[in-house]
């Protein structure tokens, strides 16, 4: 494609990766609506952020992985929040973060922790902490030898065995992932990015180059349609292999709940990676260990998620099944260590699929020229897609608009290493 030709960029998938990429493309110095058309194709009838990107925890950490992408992403999160009032708009703030170990109190028989027949899988966020030098020391003072910070009052002292901070004061932050993703989309739309509601069915090619994206509008019975494309960015999360089958991406379902504490209760800003020893039951004489992650949010909402399972990926994000038992287990587990959460009201019970690179490593970021020139892949962000979206989006915009990545060396993540 010559530099003077009109660019038709089609992004497939309106999760955090697709929406943030749309934002960065629309802010690129050489973008004008006269020379470049950007179209985001999203399969959900409810718009962007209906999958993992709307239902994640929202942690943004310097100790996340892979390091080369985090090093681009973290400062970009800070900049985006400063430039767009992210504190108000998507709940950006620095947050205390630590691993908490202790006992859970009796609440009655607790659930299985995953859907019936499911198999537990860790979301593996703390893998980035394998080197002790990655962990920082907290500036918080602790109230006793367990290490529990003075202001972390919403877990019970008597149940706590230990608390260890995962980073220093500005090493961990958070966003509300649904608000961040939809804000990125709205800001991109303000600059001319168009949304098409439809499920992409194939990436069209001719002479080794992409030429368009075919899609269908679910349930409207009409013919398949085609959007012409000079560049296609595949950011369909766990669904990405439906368009590029050689991508080694598998899908892990995970459940989460949000809890609204009583209005008189203030939840201090902490994210906890817990290891809770539940009381003994008939089926488990020693008491099972469960490991929910708990996120306090600026609006006093608390989000908690459980482990992953092997449930089958449905054809469309709108058809993800929620196992009510798995949600109830998460509620019981977090309530077993916190009076404040026990007395709160559960507002959302939800599930989503995170895209996992099945051969390890990832995410997969770059041009897949072996499949077709003009085809770009941005997927497989596992448990760190919220954190790593700005870095991914920045380098995707550089690749498409400038022809090369300028912000860092991401060769390790190149599609040629995975496809
Ligand atoms: C329980 C849980 C907690 C998490 N917590 C965190 C966290 O604290 N911090 C963090 O950094 N990460 C976290 N993550 C990971 C993060 O949510 C994901 O890495 C990220 O959301 C992936 O974004 P995505 O845009 O690739 O995929 P998705 O959000 O799944 O978006 C993909 C989109 O593509 C659309 N799509 C699919 N197929 C098609 C098609 N054929 N045509 C058109 N559209 C299509 C889908 O409808 C969907 O909207 C968590 C994940 C889970 C499950």
PDB file of C-alpha atoms in Angstrom, residues 107 110-114 257 278 288 290 292 323-335:
ATOM      1  CA  UNK A 107     -20.856 -19.308  57.343  1.00  0.00           C
ATOM      2  CA  UNK A 110     -19.611 -23.373  51.164  1.00  0.00           C
ATOM      3  CA  UNK A 111     -19.879 -24.171  47.481  1.00  0.00           C
ATOM      4  CA  UNK A 112     -17.462 -25.909  45.162  1.00  0.00           C
ATOM      5  CA  UNK A 113     -15.670 -22.737  44.027  1.00  0.00           C
ATOM      6  CA  UNK A 114     -16.240 -23.659  40.373  1.00  0.00           C
ATOM      7  CA  UNK A 257     -19.227 -10.717  41.973  1.00  0.00           C
ATOM      8  CA  UNK A 278     -12.030 -22.436  55.328  1.00  0.00           C
ATOM      9  CA  UNK A 288     -10.273 -26.258  52.020  1.00  0.00           C
ATOM     10  CA  UNK A 290      -9.579 -20.926  48.585  1.00  0.00           C
ATOM     11  CA  UNK A 292     -10.332 -15.220  45.821  1.00  0.00           C
ATOM     12  CA  UNK A 323     -22.955 -20.463  37.225  1.00  0.00           C
ATOM     13  CA  UNK A 324     -24.793 -19.010  40.222  1.00  0.00           C
ATOM     14  CA  UNK A 325     -23.139 -21.542  42.555  1.00  0.00           C
ATOM     15  CA  UNK A 326     -19.675 -20.358  41.567  1.00  0.00           C
ATOM     16  CA  UNK A 327     -20.715 -16.757  42.304  1.00  0.00           C
ATOM     17  CA  UNK A 328     -22.199 -17.736  45.658  1.00  0.00           C
ATOM     18  CA  UNK A 329     -18.946 -19.521  46.555  1.00  0.00           C
ATOM     19  CA  UNK A 330     -16.949 -16.353  45.910  1.00  0.00           C
ATOM     20  CA  UNK A 331     -19.361 -14.352  48.079  1.00  0.00           C
ATOM     21  CA  UNK A 332     -19.132 -16.892  50.911  1.00  0.00           C
ATOM     22  CA  UNK A 333     -15.356 -17.046  50.742  1.00  0.00           C
ATOM     23  CA  UNK A 334     -14.824 -13.297  50.971  1.00  0.00           C
ATOM     24  CA  UNK A 335     -17.585 -12.958  53.580  1.00  0.00           C
TER      25      UNK A 335
END
